[in-house]
mmCIF file of C-alpha atoms and ligand atoms in Angstrom:
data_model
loop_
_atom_site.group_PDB
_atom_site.id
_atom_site.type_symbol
_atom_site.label_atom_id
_atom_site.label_comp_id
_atom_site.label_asym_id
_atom_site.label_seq_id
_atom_site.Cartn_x
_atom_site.Cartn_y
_atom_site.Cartn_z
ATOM 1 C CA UNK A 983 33.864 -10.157 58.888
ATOM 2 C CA UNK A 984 33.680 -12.598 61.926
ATOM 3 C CA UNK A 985 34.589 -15.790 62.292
ATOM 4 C CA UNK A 986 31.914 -18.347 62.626
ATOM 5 C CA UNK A 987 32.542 -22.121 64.172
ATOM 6 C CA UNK A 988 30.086 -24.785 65.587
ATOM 7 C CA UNK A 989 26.969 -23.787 63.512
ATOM 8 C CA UNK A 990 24.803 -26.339 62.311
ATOM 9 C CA UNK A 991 23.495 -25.965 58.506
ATOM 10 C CA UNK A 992 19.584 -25.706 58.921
ATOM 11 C CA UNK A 993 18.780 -22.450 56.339
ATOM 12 C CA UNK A 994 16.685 -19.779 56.886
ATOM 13 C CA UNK A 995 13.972 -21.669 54.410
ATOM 14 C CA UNK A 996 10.636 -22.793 56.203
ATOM 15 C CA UNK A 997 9.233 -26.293 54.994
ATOM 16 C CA UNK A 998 6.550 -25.312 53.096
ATOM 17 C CA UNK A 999 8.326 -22.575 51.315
ATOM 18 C CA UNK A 1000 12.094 -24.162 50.383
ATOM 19 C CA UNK A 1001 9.919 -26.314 47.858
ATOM 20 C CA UNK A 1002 8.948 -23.699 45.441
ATOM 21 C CA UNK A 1003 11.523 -21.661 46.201
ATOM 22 C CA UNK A 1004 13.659 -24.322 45.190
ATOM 23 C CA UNK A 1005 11.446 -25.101 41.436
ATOM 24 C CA UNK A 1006 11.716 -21.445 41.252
ATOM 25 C CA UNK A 1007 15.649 -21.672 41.270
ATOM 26 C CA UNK A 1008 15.959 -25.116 39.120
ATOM 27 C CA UNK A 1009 13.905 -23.363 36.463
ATOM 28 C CA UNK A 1010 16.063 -19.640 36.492
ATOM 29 C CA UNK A 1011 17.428 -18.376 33.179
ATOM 30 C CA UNK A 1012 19.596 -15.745 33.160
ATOM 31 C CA UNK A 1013 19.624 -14.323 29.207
ATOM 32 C CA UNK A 1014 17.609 -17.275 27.995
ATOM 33 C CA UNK A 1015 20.266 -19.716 29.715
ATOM 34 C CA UNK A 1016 19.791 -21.679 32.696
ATOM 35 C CA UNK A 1017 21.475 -20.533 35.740
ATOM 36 C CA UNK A 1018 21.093 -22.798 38.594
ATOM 37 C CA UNK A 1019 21.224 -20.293 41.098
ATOM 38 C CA UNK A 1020 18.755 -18.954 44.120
ATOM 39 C CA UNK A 1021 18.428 -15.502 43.934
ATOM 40 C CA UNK A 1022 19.439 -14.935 47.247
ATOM 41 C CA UNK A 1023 22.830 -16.348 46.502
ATOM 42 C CA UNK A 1024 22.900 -14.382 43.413
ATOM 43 C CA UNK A 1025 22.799 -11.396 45.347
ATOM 44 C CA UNK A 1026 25.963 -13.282 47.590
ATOM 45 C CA UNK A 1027 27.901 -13.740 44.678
ATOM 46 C CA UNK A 1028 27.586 -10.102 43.249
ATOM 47 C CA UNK A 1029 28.466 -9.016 46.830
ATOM 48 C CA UNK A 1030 31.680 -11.235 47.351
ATOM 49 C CA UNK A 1031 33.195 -10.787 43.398
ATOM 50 C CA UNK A 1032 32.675 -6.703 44.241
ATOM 51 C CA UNK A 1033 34.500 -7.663 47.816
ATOM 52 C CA UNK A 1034 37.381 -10.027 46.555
ATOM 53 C CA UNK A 1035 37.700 -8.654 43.227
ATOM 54 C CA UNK A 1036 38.902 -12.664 41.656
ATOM 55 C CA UNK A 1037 40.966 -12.222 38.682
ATOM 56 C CA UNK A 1038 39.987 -16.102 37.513
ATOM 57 C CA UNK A 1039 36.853 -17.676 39.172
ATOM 58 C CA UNK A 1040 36.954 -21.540 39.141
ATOM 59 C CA UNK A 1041 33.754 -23.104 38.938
ATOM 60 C CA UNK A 1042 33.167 -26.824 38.913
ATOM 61 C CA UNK A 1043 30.223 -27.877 37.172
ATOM 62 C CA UNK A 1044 29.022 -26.041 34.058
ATOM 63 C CA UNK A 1045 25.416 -27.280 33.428
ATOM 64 C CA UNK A 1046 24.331 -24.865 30.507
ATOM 65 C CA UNK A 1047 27.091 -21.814 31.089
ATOM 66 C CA UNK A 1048 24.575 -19.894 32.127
ATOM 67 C CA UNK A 1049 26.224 -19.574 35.546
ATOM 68 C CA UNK A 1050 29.817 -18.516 33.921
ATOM 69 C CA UNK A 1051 27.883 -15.964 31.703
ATOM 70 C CA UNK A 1052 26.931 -14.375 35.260
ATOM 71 C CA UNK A 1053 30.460 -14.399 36.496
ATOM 72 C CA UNK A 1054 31.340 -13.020 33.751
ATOM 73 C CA UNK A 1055 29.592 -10.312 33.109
ATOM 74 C CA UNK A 1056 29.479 -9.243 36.925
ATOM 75 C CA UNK A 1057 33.108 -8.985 37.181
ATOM 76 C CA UNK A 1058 32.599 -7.197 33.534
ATOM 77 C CA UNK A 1059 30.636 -4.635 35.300
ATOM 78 C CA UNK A 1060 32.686 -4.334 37.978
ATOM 79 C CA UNK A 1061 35.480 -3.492 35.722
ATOM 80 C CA UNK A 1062 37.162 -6.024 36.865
ATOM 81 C CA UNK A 1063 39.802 -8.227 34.571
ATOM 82 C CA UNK A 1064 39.522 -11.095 35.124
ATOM 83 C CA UNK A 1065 38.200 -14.877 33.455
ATOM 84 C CA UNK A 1066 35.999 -18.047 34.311
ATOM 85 C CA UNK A 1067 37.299 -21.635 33.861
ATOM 86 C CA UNK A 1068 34.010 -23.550 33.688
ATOM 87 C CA UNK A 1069 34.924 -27.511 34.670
ATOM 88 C CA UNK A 1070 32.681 -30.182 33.477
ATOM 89 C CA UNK A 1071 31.997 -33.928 33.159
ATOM 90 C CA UNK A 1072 30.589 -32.917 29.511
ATOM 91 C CA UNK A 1073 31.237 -29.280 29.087
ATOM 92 C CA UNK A 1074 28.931 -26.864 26.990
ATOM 93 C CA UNK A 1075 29.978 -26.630 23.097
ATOM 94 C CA UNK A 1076 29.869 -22.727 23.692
ATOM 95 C CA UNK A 1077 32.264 -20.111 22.840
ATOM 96 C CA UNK A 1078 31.924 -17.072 25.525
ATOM 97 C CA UNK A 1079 34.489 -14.373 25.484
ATOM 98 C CA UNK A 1080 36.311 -15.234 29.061
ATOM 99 C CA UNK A 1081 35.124 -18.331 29.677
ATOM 100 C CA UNK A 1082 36.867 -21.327 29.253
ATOM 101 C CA UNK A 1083 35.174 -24.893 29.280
ATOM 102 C CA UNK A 1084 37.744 -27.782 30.034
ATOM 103 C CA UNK A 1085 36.988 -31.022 30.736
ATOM 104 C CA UNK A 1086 37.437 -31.991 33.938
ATOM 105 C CA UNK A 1087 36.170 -34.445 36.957
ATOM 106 C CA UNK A 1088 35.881 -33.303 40.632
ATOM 107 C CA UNK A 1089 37.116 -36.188 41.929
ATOM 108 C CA UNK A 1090 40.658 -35.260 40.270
ATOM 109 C CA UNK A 1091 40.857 -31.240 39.677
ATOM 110 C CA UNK A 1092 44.968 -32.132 39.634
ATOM 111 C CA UNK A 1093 44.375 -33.948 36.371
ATOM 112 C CA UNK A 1094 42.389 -31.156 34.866
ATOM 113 C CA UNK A 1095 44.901 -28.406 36.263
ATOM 114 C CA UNK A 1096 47.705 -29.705 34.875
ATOM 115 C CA UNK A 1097 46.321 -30.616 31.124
ATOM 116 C CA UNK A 1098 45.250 -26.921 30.867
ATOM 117 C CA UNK A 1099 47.644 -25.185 32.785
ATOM 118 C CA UNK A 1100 45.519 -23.577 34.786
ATOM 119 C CA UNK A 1101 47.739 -23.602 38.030
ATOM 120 C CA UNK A 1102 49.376 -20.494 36.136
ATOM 121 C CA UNK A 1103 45.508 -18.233 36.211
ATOM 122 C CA UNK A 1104 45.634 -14.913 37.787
ATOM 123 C CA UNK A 1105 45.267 -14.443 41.519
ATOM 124 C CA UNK A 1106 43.162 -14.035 43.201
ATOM 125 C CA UNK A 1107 40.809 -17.081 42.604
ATOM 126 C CA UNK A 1108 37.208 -17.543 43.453
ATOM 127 C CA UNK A 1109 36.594 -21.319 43.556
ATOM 128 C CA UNK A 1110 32.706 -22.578 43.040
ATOM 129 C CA UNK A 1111 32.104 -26.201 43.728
ATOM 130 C CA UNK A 1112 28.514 -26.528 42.145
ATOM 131 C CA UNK A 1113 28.806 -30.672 40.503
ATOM 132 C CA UNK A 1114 27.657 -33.385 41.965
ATOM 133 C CA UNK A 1115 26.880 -32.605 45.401
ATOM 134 C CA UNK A 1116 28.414 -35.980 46.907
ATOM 135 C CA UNK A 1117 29.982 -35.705 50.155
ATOM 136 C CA UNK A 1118 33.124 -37.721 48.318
ATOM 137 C CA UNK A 1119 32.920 -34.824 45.597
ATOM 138 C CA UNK A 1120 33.170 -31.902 48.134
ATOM 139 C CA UNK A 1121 35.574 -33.328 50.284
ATOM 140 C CA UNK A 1122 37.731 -33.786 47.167
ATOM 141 C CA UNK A 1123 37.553 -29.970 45.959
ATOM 142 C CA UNK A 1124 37.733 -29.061 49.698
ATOM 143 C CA UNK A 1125 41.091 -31.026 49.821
ATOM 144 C CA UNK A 1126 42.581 -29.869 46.339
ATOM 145 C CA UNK A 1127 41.576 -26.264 46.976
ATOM 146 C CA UNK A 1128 43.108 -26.445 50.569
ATOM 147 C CA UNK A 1129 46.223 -27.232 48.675
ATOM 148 C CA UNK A 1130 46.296 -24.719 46.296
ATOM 149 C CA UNK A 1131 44.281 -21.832 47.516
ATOM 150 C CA UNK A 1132 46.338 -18.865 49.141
ATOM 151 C CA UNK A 1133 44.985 -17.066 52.332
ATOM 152 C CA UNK A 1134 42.064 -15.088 51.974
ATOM 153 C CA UNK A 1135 40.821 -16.203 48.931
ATOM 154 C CA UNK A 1136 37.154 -17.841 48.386
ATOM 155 C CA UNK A 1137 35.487 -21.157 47.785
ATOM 156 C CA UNK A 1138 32.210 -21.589 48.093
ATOM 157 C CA UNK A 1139 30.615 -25.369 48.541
ATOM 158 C CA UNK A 1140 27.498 -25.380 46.724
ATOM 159 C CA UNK A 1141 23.561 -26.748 47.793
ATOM 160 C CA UNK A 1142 23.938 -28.014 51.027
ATOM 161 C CA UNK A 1143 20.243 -27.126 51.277
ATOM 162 C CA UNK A 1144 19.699 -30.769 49.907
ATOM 163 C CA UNK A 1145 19.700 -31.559 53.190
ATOM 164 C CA UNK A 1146 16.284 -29.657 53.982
ATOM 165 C CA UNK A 1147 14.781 -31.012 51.170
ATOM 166 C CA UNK A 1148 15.312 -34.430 52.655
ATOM 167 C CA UNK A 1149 17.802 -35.551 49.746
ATOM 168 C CA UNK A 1150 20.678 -36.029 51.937
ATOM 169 C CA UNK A 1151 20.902 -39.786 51.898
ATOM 170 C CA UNK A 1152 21.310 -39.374 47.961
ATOM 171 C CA UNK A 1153 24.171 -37.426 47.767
ATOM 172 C CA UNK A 1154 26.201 -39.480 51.015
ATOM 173 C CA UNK A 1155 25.476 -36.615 53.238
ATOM 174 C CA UNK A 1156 26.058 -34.051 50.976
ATOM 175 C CA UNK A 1157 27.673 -30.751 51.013
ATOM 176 C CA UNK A 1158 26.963 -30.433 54.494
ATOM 177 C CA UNK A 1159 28.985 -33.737 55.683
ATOM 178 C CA UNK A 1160 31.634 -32.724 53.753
ATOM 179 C CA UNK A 1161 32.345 -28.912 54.903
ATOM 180 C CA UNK A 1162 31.492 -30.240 58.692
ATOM 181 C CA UNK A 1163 34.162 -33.050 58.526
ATOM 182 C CA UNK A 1164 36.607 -30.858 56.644
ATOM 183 C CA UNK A 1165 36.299 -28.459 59.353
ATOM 184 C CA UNK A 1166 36.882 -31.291 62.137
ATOM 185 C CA UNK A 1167 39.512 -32.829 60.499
ATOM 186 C CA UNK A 1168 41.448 -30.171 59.297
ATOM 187 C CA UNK A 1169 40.781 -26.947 61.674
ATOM 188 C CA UNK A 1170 42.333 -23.408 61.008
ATOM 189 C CA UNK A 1171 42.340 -24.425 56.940
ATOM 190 C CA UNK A 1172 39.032 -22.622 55.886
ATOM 191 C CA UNK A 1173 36.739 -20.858 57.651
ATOM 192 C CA UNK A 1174 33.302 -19.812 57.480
ATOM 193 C CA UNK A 1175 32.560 -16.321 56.410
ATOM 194 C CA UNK A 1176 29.002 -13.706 57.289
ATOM 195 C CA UNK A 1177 28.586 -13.845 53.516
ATOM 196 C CA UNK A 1178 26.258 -17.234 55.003
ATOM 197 C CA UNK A 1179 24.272 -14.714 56.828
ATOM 198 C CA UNK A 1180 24.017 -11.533 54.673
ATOM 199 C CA UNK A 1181 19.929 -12.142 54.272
ATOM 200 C CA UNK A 1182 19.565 -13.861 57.633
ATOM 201 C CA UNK A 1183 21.384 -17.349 59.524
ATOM 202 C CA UNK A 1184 21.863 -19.562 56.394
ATOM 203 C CA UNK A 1185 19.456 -17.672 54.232
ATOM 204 C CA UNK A 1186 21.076 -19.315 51.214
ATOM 205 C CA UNK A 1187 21.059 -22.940 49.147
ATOM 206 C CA UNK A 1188 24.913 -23.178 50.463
ATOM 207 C CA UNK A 1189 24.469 -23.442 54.497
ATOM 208 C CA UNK A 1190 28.575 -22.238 55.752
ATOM 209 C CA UNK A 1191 29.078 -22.748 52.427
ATOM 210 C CA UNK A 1192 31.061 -19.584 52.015
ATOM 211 C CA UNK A 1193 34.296 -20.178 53.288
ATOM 212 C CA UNK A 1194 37.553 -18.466 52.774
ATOM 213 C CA UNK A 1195 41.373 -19.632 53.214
ATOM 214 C CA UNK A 1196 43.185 -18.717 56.483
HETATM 215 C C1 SAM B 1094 24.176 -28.375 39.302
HETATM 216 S S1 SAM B 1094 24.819 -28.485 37.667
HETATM 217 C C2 SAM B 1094 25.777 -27.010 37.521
HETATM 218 C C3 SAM B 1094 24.924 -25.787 37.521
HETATM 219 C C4 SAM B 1094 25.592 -24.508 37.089
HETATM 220 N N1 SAM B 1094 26.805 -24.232 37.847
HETATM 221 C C5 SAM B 1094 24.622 -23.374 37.281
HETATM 222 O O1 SAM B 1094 24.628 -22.730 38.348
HETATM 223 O O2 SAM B 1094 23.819 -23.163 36.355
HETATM 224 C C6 SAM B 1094 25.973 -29.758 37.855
HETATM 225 C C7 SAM B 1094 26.935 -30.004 36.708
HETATM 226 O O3 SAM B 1094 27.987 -30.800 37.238
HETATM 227 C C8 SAM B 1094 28.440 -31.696 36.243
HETATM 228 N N2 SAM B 1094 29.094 -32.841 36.901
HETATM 229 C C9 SAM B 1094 28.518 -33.969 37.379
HETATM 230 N N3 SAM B 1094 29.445 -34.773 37.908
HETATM 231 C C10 SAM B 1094 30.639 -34.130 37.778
HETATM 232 C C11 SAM B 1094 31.972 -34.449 38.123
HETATM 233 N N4 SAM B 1094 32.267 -35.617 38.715
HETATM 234 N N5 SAM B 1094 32.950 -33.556 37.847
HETATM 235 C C12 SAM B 1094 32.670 -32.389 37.228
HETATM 236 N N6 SAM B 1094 31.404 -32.033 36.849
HETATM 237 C C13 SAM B 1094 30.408 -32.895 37.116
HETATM 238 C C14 SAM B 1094 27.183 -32.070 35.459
HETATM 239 O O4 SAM B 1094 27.544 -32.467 34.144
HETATM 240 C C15 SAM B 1094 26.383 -30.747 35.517
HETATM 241 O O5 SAM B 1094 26.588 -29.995 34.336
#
């Protein structure tokens, strides 16, 4: 896969369209949950867990679980053997076989690491940032996962397409401000990966969102 550098995050999504395409997406259930997901990046995500085969996926913000349920029972049907730690302000009072639901804030992943041990989880990881969609919130999982993360593994830097949809000024710049002045500030950490571009240049609700460790 090649390296990408200096692209800017417009997505493939026309005005016009990204709007229902988008109520489309906040609406999705996947088996009667809601899964906050395009589909397009539903088809990304079955593509990279069948590439990088994670043995623990770490996603940060939980909503419903419907989004862990997916994880899970991809890697499930990729045979794969492996869990999902779910992170959450207010975590779901579910029980899935798998999954585990800490409590946990963004803005201090070392906190919620330590209290649950998770530092110890299976490599490789698969890291999904999908909370708040701050700039301050993505810089901080950008920062902790640079940290921790070991070469070649994933995390992906969810709904930059906010930006599109004209709501950047409500998250601080969003996703987007945060993965371009990560990048700037901290070059050969992270880079961007073609899993952007598998439908087309930024065909996804995560513009260079897909990034893997050097
Ligand atoms: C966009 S939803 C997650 C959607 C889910 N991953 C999915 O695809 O269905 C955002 C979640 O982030 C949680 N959240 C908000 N602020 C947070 C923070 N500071 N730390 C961790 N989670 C947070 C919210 O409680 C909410 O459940």
């Amino acid at each position: 896969m090649s390296k990408m550098t200096d692209r800017d995050f417009v997505t493939f999504f026309k005005p016009g369209q990204l709007e229902a395409y988008h109520q489309g997406t906040m609406n999705y259930q996947y088996r009667g949950m809601p899964c906050v997901k395009s589909p397009l990046d539903l088809a990304i995500y079955l593509a990279l867990l069948w590439d990088a085969k994670p043995r623990t996926v770490f996603e940060i913000g939980s909503k419903a679980g419907g989004s862990a349920l997916y994880f899970r029972d991809a890697m499930r049907s990729f045979g794969l053997d492996g869990s999902i730690v779910s992170i959450d302000l207010s975590p779901p009072p579910l029980a899935i076989e798998q999954v585990l639901f800490c409590q946990g804030d963004v803005h201090d992943l070392a906190a919620t690491f330590q209290r649950n041990d998770l530092h110890s989880r299976p490599r490789p990881w698969l890291v999904v940032e999908d909370s708040v969609h701050t700039s301050a919130a993505c810089r901080a999982a950008l920062q902790f996962f640079a940290e921790h993360l070991q070469a070649g593994e994933f995390i992906v830097i969810e709904d930059g397409v906010v930006a599109d949809l004209g709501w950047s000024d409500r998250y601080e710049g969003g996703p987007n401000r945060a993965i371009a002045q990560f990048l700037q500030d901290e070059p050969g950490v992270f880079e961007i990966t073609a899993y952007c571009d598998m439908f087309g240049r930024n065909a996804t609700f995560n513009p260079n969102g897909y990034l893997r460790k050097t």
